[in-house]
Amino acid sequence: MPNTHPSQISISDYTYTLPEEKIAQFPLENRDQSKLLLYKNGRITDGHFKDLPTALPANSLLVFNDTKVVQARLRFQKPTGGVIELFCLEPLEPMREVQQAMQQTYSVIWKCLVGNNKRWREGRLEMPLGPYPADGSLWAERLAPAEEGFAIHFTWSPGHKTFAEILELAGTLPLPPYMNRDAQESDQDRYQTVYASEAGAVAAPTAGLHFTPAVLEQISAKGHQKAFVTLHVGAGTFKPVKAELMEYHYMHGEQLSVSRAFLEQLLYHKSKPVIAVGTTSMRTLESLYWLGAGMSLGLLPVEGEDLFVPQWFPYDVRTTISVQEALEALLYHLDSHKLTHLHATTRILIAPGYQFKICTGLITNFHQPQSTLLLLVSALIGPSWQKVYKHALANNYRFLSYGDSSLLLP
């Protein structure tokens, strides 16, 4: 493990050549026919995803992210014929919590990326919600610049519809930029996990795309447990690291939500293998430790009214607080505030030098060169990430969101 602070990591040390033809543009016909690379104790073996239940360590707890991708891309046609594209990133008003904002009626203010912004000189944009005037319309008004975007005021008619319903009617699915294609009808199903339930993500937690009802049943039949958390994946997950040193890379924030029952399940299971299904589940699990430790130490930062894990918090805080103490602190917080769910925002950056507190393994796809996700993989398995990726490239694994999978057990 490096002795230097992760802020001094040079991202150019975490690169590899990814040929365009290795990037999966479409999913395989069946979710669980994808390949599964098993990395265990330094050894690599090849299999298929349907074999996952037998590849897992005995008595594993698998933690899934049940976020659901929303149709966050909105294309408004101007009367002059030009197109303005809005990509909804996160809610600003009247509330910042994604699931509540999705249920808002009449109007909301969201931070959005604006495509063709220079052509939007002034005024409201309008999009009909159907072929007839009675179907209603969606309007968008640009208010002010916001961090890496603009504050956009959306209003709609009929106003009793929720913003989630409006996006279903007016939006399209935001596929990752490296897919180089528009979303198709099949993506409505295949770019969601079979267990997605909590609307709010603008990108899929792709490690979960391989699971089928049959694989989930076999996991239970083998004596493993399943649990669910929610982390709404933001567009920042595709944000390239442009700074040479990580010190100058600003980690994106993402909202997470877990139930009291989940915290109790995790506490009960803490001495057995905990396998994160995807990098988002891993970031959620490790953030929970730091939220609890921060509460115990009286150091927990807040951002606005939100509980918050800063980017470098795990590296700058020295603590001997156990996982049990951290989880008990979270349960006490919920009980003392009469809450059933814990909501927080995390900017945690898991990079080489990170000491894992909860996760013992990871199910994940193959990630882009020079990405924070590759840093996370390296934090878990060390320099062996190079061996894993070299093997995957040489053995025709498919990369990125619709690509193949791996089970990493250090």
Coordinates of C-alpha atoms in Angstrom, one line a residue:
M1 CA 0.0 0.0 0.0
P2 CA 1.4 3.5 -0.8
N3 CA 2.6 5.6 2.1
T4 CA 1.7 8.8 0.3
H5 CA -1.6 10.6 0.7
P6 CA -4.0 9.5 -2.2
S7 CA -4.2 13.2 -3.2
Q8 CA -0.7 12.8 -4.6
I9 CA -1.6 9.9 -6.8
S10 CA -0.8 10.6 -10.5
I11 CA -3.8 9.4 -12.6
S12 CA -1.4 8.6 -15.5
D13 CA -0.2 5.6 -13.5
Y14 CA -3.7 4.1 -13.8
T15 CA -4.1 3.9 -17.6
Y16 CA -4.2 1.2 -20.2
T17 CA -5.1 1.0 -23.9
L18 CA -8.7 0.3 -24.5
P19 CA -9.5 -0.4 -28.2
E20 CA -12.8 0.9 -29.4
E21 CA -14.0 -2.6 -30.5
K22 CA -13.7 -3.8 -26.9
I23 CA -16.4 -1.4 -25.7
A24 CA -19.8 -3.2 -25.7
Q25 CA -22.3 -1.0 -27.5
F26 CA -25.2 -3.4 -26.9
P27 CA -25.9 -6.0 -24.2
L28 CA -25.8 -9.8 -24.8
E29 CA -29.1 -11.5 -25.5
N30 CA -29.3 -12.9 -22.0
R31 CA -28.1 -11.0 -19.0
D32 CA -26.4 -13.9 -17.3
Q33 CA -24.5 -15.2 -20.3
S34 CA -21.8 -12.5 -19.9
K35 CA -18.4 -13.6 -18.9
L36 CA -17.2 -13.6 -15.3
L37 CA -13.6 -13.1 -14.4
L38 CA -12.8 -14.5 -11.0
Y39 CA -9.8 -12.9 -9.2
K40 CA -9.2 -14.7 -5.9
N41 CA -6.0 -14.7 -3.8
G42 CA -4.0 -13.5 -6.8
R43 CA -5.3 -16.1 -9.2
I44 CA -7.5 -15.5 -12.3
T45 CA -10.1 -17.9 -13.6
D46 CA -12.7 -17.5 -16.4
G47 CA -16.3 -18.4 -16.1
H48 CA -19.8 -17.1 -16.9
F49 CA -22.0 -14.9 -14.7
K50 CA -24.6 -17.7 -14.2
D51 CA -21.8 -19.4 -12.2
L52 CA -21.6 -16.5 -9.7
P53 CA -23.6 -18.3 -6.8
T54 CA -21.0 -21.1 -6.6
A55 CA -18.0 -18.7 -6.9
L56 CA -19.0 -16.5 -3.9
P57 CA -17.4 -17.1 -0.5
A58 CA -19.6 -19.2 1.8
N59 CA -22.3 -17.2 3.7
S60 CA -21.8 -14.0 1.7
L61 CA -24.0 -10.9 2.1
L62 CA -24.5 -9.4 -1.3
V63 CA -25.3 -5.7 -1.2
F64 CA -27.2 -4.4 -4.3
N65 CA -28.0 -0.8 -5.4
D66 CA -31.7 -0.6 -6.2
T67 CA -31.6 2.8 -7.8
K68 CA -33.6 3.2 -11.1
V69 CA -32.4 5.2 -14.1
V70 CA -34.8 8.1 -15.0
Q71 CA -35.3 9.5 -18.5
A72 CA -33.2 12.5 -17.7
R73 CA -32.4 13.7 -21.2
L74 CA -34.9 16.3 -22.5
R75 CA -34.8 17.6 -26.1
F76 CA -36.7 20.9 -26.7
Q77 CA -37.2 22.1 -30.2
K78 CA -37.2 25.9 -30.7
P79 CA -39.7 27.6 -33.0
T80 CA -36.7 28.4 -35.3
G81 CA -35.9 24.7 -35.6
G82 CA -32.8 24.4 -33.3
V83 CA -32.7 21.9 -30.6
I84 CA -31.7 22.6 -26.9
E85 CA -30.9 19.5 -24.9
L86 CA -31.2 19.5 -21.1
F87 CA -29.7 16.7 -19.0
C88 CA -31.2 16.7 -15.5
L89 CA -28.4 16.2 -12.9
E90 CA -29.8 16.9 -9.5
P91 CA -32.7 18.7 -7.8
L92 CA -32.1 22.1 -6.2
E93 CA -35.6 23.3 -5.1
P94 CA -38.0 22.9 -3.4
M95 CA -35.9 20.0 -2.0
R96 CA -32.6 18.4 -2.8
E97 CA -33.4 14.8 -1.9
V98 CA -33.9 13.0 -5.2
Q99 CA -36.7 10.6 -4.3
Q100 CA -38.8 13.5 -2.8
A101 CA -38.1 15.7 -5.8
M102 CA -39.3 13.0 -8.2
Q103 CA -42.7 13.1 -6.5
Q104 CA -43.0 16.9 -6.7
T105 CA -45.9 18.3 -8.7
Y106 CA -46.4 21.6 -10.7
S107 CA -42.8 22.8 -10.7
V108 CA -39.2 22.0 -9.7
I109 CA -35.8 23.5 -10.1
W110 CA -33.0 21.2 -11.2
K111 CA -29.3 21.6 -12.1
C112 CA -28.9 20.6 -15.7
L113 CA -26.3 20.4 -18.4
V114 CA -27.4 22.4 -21.4
G115 CA -26.5 21.4 -24.9
N116 CA -26.5 24.2 -27.4
N117 CA -26.7 26.8 -24.6
K118 CA -25.4 29.6 -26.9
R119 CA -28.5 29.2 -29.1
W120 CA -30.8 29.6 -26.1
R121 CA -30.8 33.3 -25.9
E122 CA -33.8 34.0 -23.7
G123 CA -37.3 32.9 -22.9
R124 CA -39.0 29.7 -22.0
L125 CA -38.7 26.5 -23.9
E126 CA -41.8 24.4 -24.5
M127 CA -42.3 20.7 -25.3
P128 CA -45.7 19.3 -26.0
L129 CA -46.5 16.1 -23.9
G130 CA -48.6 14.6 -26.7
P131 CA -50.2 15.2 -30.1
Y132 CA -53.2 17.1 -28.6
P133 CA -53.3 20.4 -26.6
A134 CA -55.1 18.6 -23.8
D135 CA -52.1 16.4 -23.3
G136 CA -50.3 19.3 -21.8
S137 CA -46.8 20.8 -22.1
L138 CA -43.5 21.0 -20.3
W139 CA -41.7 24.4 -20.0
A140 CA -38.1 25.1 -19.1
E141 CA -36.7 28.4 -18.0
R142 CA -33.0 29.0 -17.5
L143 CA -32.4 30.8 -14.2
A144 CA -28.6 31.1 -13.4
P145 CA -25.3 29.2 -13.8
A146 CA -24.9 26.4 -11.3
E147 CA -21.7 24.4 -10.6
E148 CA -21.0 22.6 -14.0
G149 CA -24.4 23.5 -15.4
F150 CA -27.4 25.8 -15.0
A151 CA -30.4 26.0 -12.7
I152 CA -33.5 25.2 -14.8
H153 CA -37.0 25.9 -13.6
F154 CA -39.4 23.3 -15.0
T155 CA -43.2 23.8 -14.9
W156 CA -45.8 21.6 -16.5
S157 CA -49.4 21.0 -17.3
P158 CA -51.3 19.1 -16.1
G159 CA -49.7 20.1 -12.9
H160 CA -50.9 17.2 -10.8
K161 CA -48.5 14.9 -12.6
T162 CA -45.2 14.2 -10.7
F163 CA -41.9 15.1 -12.1
A164 CA -41.1 11.4 -12.4
E165 CA -44.2 11.0 -14.6
I166 CA -43.2 14.0 -16.7
L167 CA -39.7 12.6 -17.3
E168 CA -41.3 9.3 -18.4
L169 CA -43.5 11.2 -20.9
A170 CA -41.0 13.7 -22.2
G171 CA -37.5 12.3 -21.6
T172 CA -35.1 9.7 -23.0
L173 CA -32.8 7.4 -21.3
P174 CA -29.3 8.9 -20.9
L175 CA -26.9 6.3 -22.2
P176 CA -23.2 6.7 -21.4
P177 CA -21.2 9.0 -23.8
Y178 CA -18.9 6.2 -24.9
M179 CA -21.8 4.3 -26.5
N180 CA -22.0 6.7 -29.4
R181 CA -25.7 6.0 -30.1
D182 CA -29.2 7.1 -29.0
A183 CA -31.2 5.0 -26.6
Q184 CA -33.4 2.3 -28.3
E185 CA -36.6 0.7 -27.1
S186 CA -34.6 -2.3 -25.8
D187 CA -32.5 -0.1 -23.5
Q188 CA -35.6 0.8 -21.5
D189 CA -35.4 -2.8 -20.1
R190 CA -31.7 -3.7 -20.5
Y191 CA -30.2 -0.5 -19.0
Q192 CA -32.1 -1.1 -15.8
T193 CA -31.4 -3.9 -13.2
V194 CA -34.2 -6.4 -12.7
Y195 CA -34.5 -5.1 -9.1
A196 CA -34.4 -1.4 -9.8
S197 CA -37.1 0.4 -7.7
E198 CA -36.0 3.8 -6.5
A199 CA -36.1 6.4 -9.3
G200 CA -33.3 9.0 -9.4
A201 CA -30.2 7.8 -11.2
V202 CA -28.9 9.2 -14.5
A203 CA -26.7 6.2 -15.0
A204 CA -27.2 2.5 -14.3
P205 CA -25.3 0.7 -11.5
T206 CA -24.0 -1.6 -14.3
A207 CA -22.6 -4.4 -12.1
G208 CA -26.2 -5.3 -11.4
L209 CA -27.2 -5.6 -15.1
H210 CA -26.0 -9.2 -15.2
F211 CA -28.4 -10.5 -12.5
T212 CA -31.5 -12.4 -13.6
P213 CA -34.3 -13.7 -11.3
A214 CA -32.8 -17.2 -11.7
V215 CA -29.4 -16.1 -10.5
L216 CA -30.9 -14.2 -7.6
E217 CA -32.8 -17.4 -6.6
Q218 CA -29.7 -19.5 -6.8
I219 CA -27.8 -17.0 -4.6
S220 CA -30.4 -17.6 -1.9
A221 CA -30.4 -21.4 -2.5
K222 CA -26.6 -21.4 -1.9
G223 CA -27.1 -19.9 1.6
H224 CA -26.1 -16.3 0.7
Q225 CA -28.0 -13.3 1.8
K226 CA -29.2 -10.3 -0.2
A227 CA -29.6 -6.7 0.9
F228 CA -30.4 -3.4 -0.8
V229 CA -29.1 0.1 -0.5
T230 CA -29.9 3.2 -2.7
L231 CA -27.2 5.4 -4.3
H232 CA -28.5 7.6 -7.1
V233 CA -25.7 7.4 -9.7
G234 CA -24.8 10.8 -11.0
A235 CA -23.3 11.9 -14.4
G236 CA -20.1 12.5 -12.5
T237 CA -19.5 8.7 -12.7
F238 CA -18.4 9.4 -16.3
K239 CA -16.5 12.5 -15.4
P240 CA -12.9 12.1 -16.7
V241 CA -10.0 12.8 -14.4
K242 CA -8.4 15.8 -16.1
A243 CA -5.9 16.8 -13.4
E244 CA -2.6 14.9 -13.3
L245 CA -2.7 14.8 -9.5
M246 CA -5.8 13.6 -7.7
E247 CA -5.4 16.6 -5.3
Y248 CA -6.9 18.7 -8.1
H249 CA -9.8 16.4 -9.0
Y250 CA -13.2 17.3 -7.4
M251 CA -15.1 14.2 -6.6
H252 CA -18.8 14.3 -7.5
G253 CA -21.4 14.0 -4.8
E254 CA -24.1 11.3 -4.8
Q255 CA -27.1 10.8 -2.6
L256 CA -27.5 7.6 -0.7
S257 CA -30.3 6.1 1.4
V258 CA -30.4 3.0 3.6
S259 CA -33.1 1.7 5.9
R260 CA -32.8 0.9 9.6
A261 CA -33.4 -2.8 8.8
F262 CA -30.5 -2.8 6.4
L263 CA -28.1 -1.4 9.1
E264 CA -29.3 -4.1 11.5
Q265 CA -28.7 -6.8 8.8
L266 CA -25.2 -5.4 8.1
L267 CA -24.4 -5.3 11.8
Y268 CA -25.5 -8.9 12.2
H269 CA -23.4 -10.0 9.2
K270 CA -20.3 -7.9 9.9
S271 CA -18.0 -10.9 10.6
K272 CA -18.9 -12.7 7.4
P273 CA -18.0 -11.8 3.7
V274 CA -19.7 -8.6 2.5
I275 CA -19.7 -8.4 -1.3
A276 CA -20.6 -5.1 -2.9
V277 CA -22.5 -5.5 -6.2
G278 CA -20.9 -2.6 -8.0
T279 CA -18.7 0.4 -7.2
T280 CA -21.8 2.4 -6.1
S281 CA -22.7 -0.2 -3.4
M282 CA -19.1 -0.2 -2.3
R283 CA -19.0 3.6 -2.0
T284 CA -22.3 3.4 0.0
L285 CA -21.1 0.7 2.4
E286 CA -17.7 2.4 3.1
S287 CA -19.4 5.8 3.4
L288 CA -21.7 4.3 6.1
Y289 CA -18.7 3.4 8.2
W290 CA -17.3 7.0 8.0
L291 CA -20.7 8.5 8.7
G292 CA -21.0 6.4 11.9
A293 CA -17.3 7.0 12.8
G294 CA -17.8 10.8 12.2
M295 CA -20.9 10.8 14.5
S296 CA -19.0 9.0 17.2
L297 CA -16.1 11.4 17.0
G298 CA -18.2 14.5 16.8
L299 CA -16.5 15.3 13.5
L300 CA -19.3 14.6 11.0
P301 CA -19.6 17.4 8.4
V302 CA -22.9 18.6 7.0
E303 CA -23.5 20.1 3.6
G304 CA -26.6 22.3 3.9
E305 CA -28.8 20.0 6.0
D306 CA -27.4 16.8 4.7
L307 CA -25.0 14.4 6.4
F308 CA -22.0 14.3 4.2
V309 CA -18.8 12.3 3.6
P310 CA -16.0 14.6 2.1
Q311 CA -13.6 13.3 -0.5
W312 CA -10.6 13.0 1.7
F313 CA -12.3 12.3 5.1
P314 CA -11.1 8.6 5.4
Y315 CA -7.5 9.7 4.9
D316 CA -7.5 12.7 7.1
V317 CA -9.2 11.2 10.1
R318 CA -7.4 8.8 12.4
T319 CA -9.7 6.5 14.2
T320 CA -9.9 3.1 15.9
I321 CA -13.7 3.0 16.0
S322 CA -14.9 -0.5 15.0
V323 CA -17.5 -1.3 12.4
Q324 CA -19.9 -2.3 15.1
E325 CA -19.5 1.1 16.9
A326 CA -20.0 3.0 13.7
L327 CA -23.1 1.1 12.7
E328 CA -24.5 1.4 16.2
A329 CA -23.9 5.2 16.1
L330 CA -26.0 5.3 12.9
L331 CA -28.8 3.3 14.5
Y332 CA -28.8 5.6 17.5
H333 CA -29.0 8.6 15.2
L334 CA -32.1 7.1 13.5
D335 CA -33.7 6.2 16.8
S336 CA -33.0 9.6 18.4
H337 CA -34.5 11.4 15.4
K338 CA -37.4 8.9 14.9
L339 CA -36.2 8.1 11.4
T340 CA -36.7 4.8 9.4
H341 CA -34.1 5.7 6.8
L342 CA -30.7 7.4 6.8
H343 CA -30.1 9.9 4.0
A344 CA -26.7 11.4 3.2
T345 CA -24.4 12.6 0.4
T346 CA -21.0 11.1 -0.2
R347 CA -18.0 12.4 -2.1
I348 CA -15.8 9.6 -0.9
L349 CA -12.9 8.8 -3.1
I350 CA -11.7 5.2 -2.7
A351 CA -8.1 5.1 -4.0
P352 CA -4.9 3.1 -3.3
G353 CA -4.1 3.7 0.3
Y354 CA -7.7 3.3 1.4
Q355 CA -8.3 0.8 4.3
F356 CA -11.6 -1.1 3.6
K357 CA -13.8 -1.2 6.7
I358 CA -16.9 -3.2 5.5
C359 CA -16.4 -4.7 2.0
T360 CA -14.5 -7.9 1.5
G361 CA -15.2 -8.3 -2.2
L362 CA -16.6 -6.6 -5.3
I363 CA -18.6 -7.6 -8.3
T364 CA -17.9 -5.0 -11.1
N365 CA -17.6 -4.5 -14.8
F366 CA -14.4 -3.3 -16.5
H367 CA -13.8 0.5 -16.3
Q368 CA -12.3 3.3 -18.3
P369 CA -8.6 4.1 -18.2
Q370 CA -7.7 7.0 -15.9
S371 CA -11.0 6.9 -14.0
T372 CA -11.8 7.1 -10.3
L373 CA -13.5 3.6 -10.7
L374 CA -10.1 2.2 -11.7
L375 CA -8.6 3.7 -8.6
L376 CA -11.3 2.0 -6.5
V377 CA -10.4 -1.4 -8.1
S378 CA -6.7 -0.8 -7.4
A379 CA -7.5 0.1 -3.8
L380 CA -9.1 -3.3 -3.4
I381 CA -6.6 -5.6 -5.3
G382 CA -3.5 -3.4 -5.5
P383 CA -1.2 -3.5 -8.6
S384 CA -2.9 -6.8 -9.7
W385 CA -5.5 -4.6 -11.4
Q386 CA -3.0 -4.5 -14.3
K387 CA -2.9 -8.3 -14.5
V388 CA -6.7 -8.5 -14.4
Y389 CA -7.2 -5.9 -17.2
K390 CA -4.4 -7.4 -19.3
H391 CA -6.1 -10.8 -19.0
A392 CA -9.5 -9.4 -19.8
L393 CA -8.3 -7.7 -22.9
A394 CA -6.4 -10.8 -24.1
N395 CA -9.4 -13.1 -23.6
N396 CA -12.0 -11.0 -25.4
Y397 CA -13.9 -9.7 -22.4
R398 CA -16.4 -6.9 -23.3
F399 CA -15.7 -3.6 -21.5
L400 CA -17.8 -0.8 -19.8
S401 CA -21.5 -0.5 -19.1
Y402 CA -22.9 -3.3 -21.3
G403 CA -19.7 -5.4 -21.0
D404 CA -18.7 -8.4 -19.0
S405 CA -18.2 -8.8 -15.2
S406 CA -15.7 -9.7 -12.6
L407 CA -15.7 -11.0 -9.0
L408 CA -12.7 -9.5 -7.1
L409 CA -11.8 -11.3 -3.9
P410 CA -8.4 -10.0 -2.5

